[in-house]
Amino acid sequence: MGASVDFIDGFLEQTQRLNKKVRSIISPNQYDYIF
């Protein structure tokens, strides 16, 4: 069970990092990187 939790945590971290990149590219002044 712990392995799947680690996988989910890693996936969420990757997703958040990608969201920050996308937001900074699209409109860097509108977002404060809440997520």
Phi, psi and omega in degrees: 000322181296326181296318181293325178295317178299320180297316180296316179300316179296319180296316180296321180296317178298318182296316180297320180296319179294319179301318179298317180297313182298315181296318182293330179283317186288305183208085186296340184269346185271337188247141176257014179058057179292322184269000000 
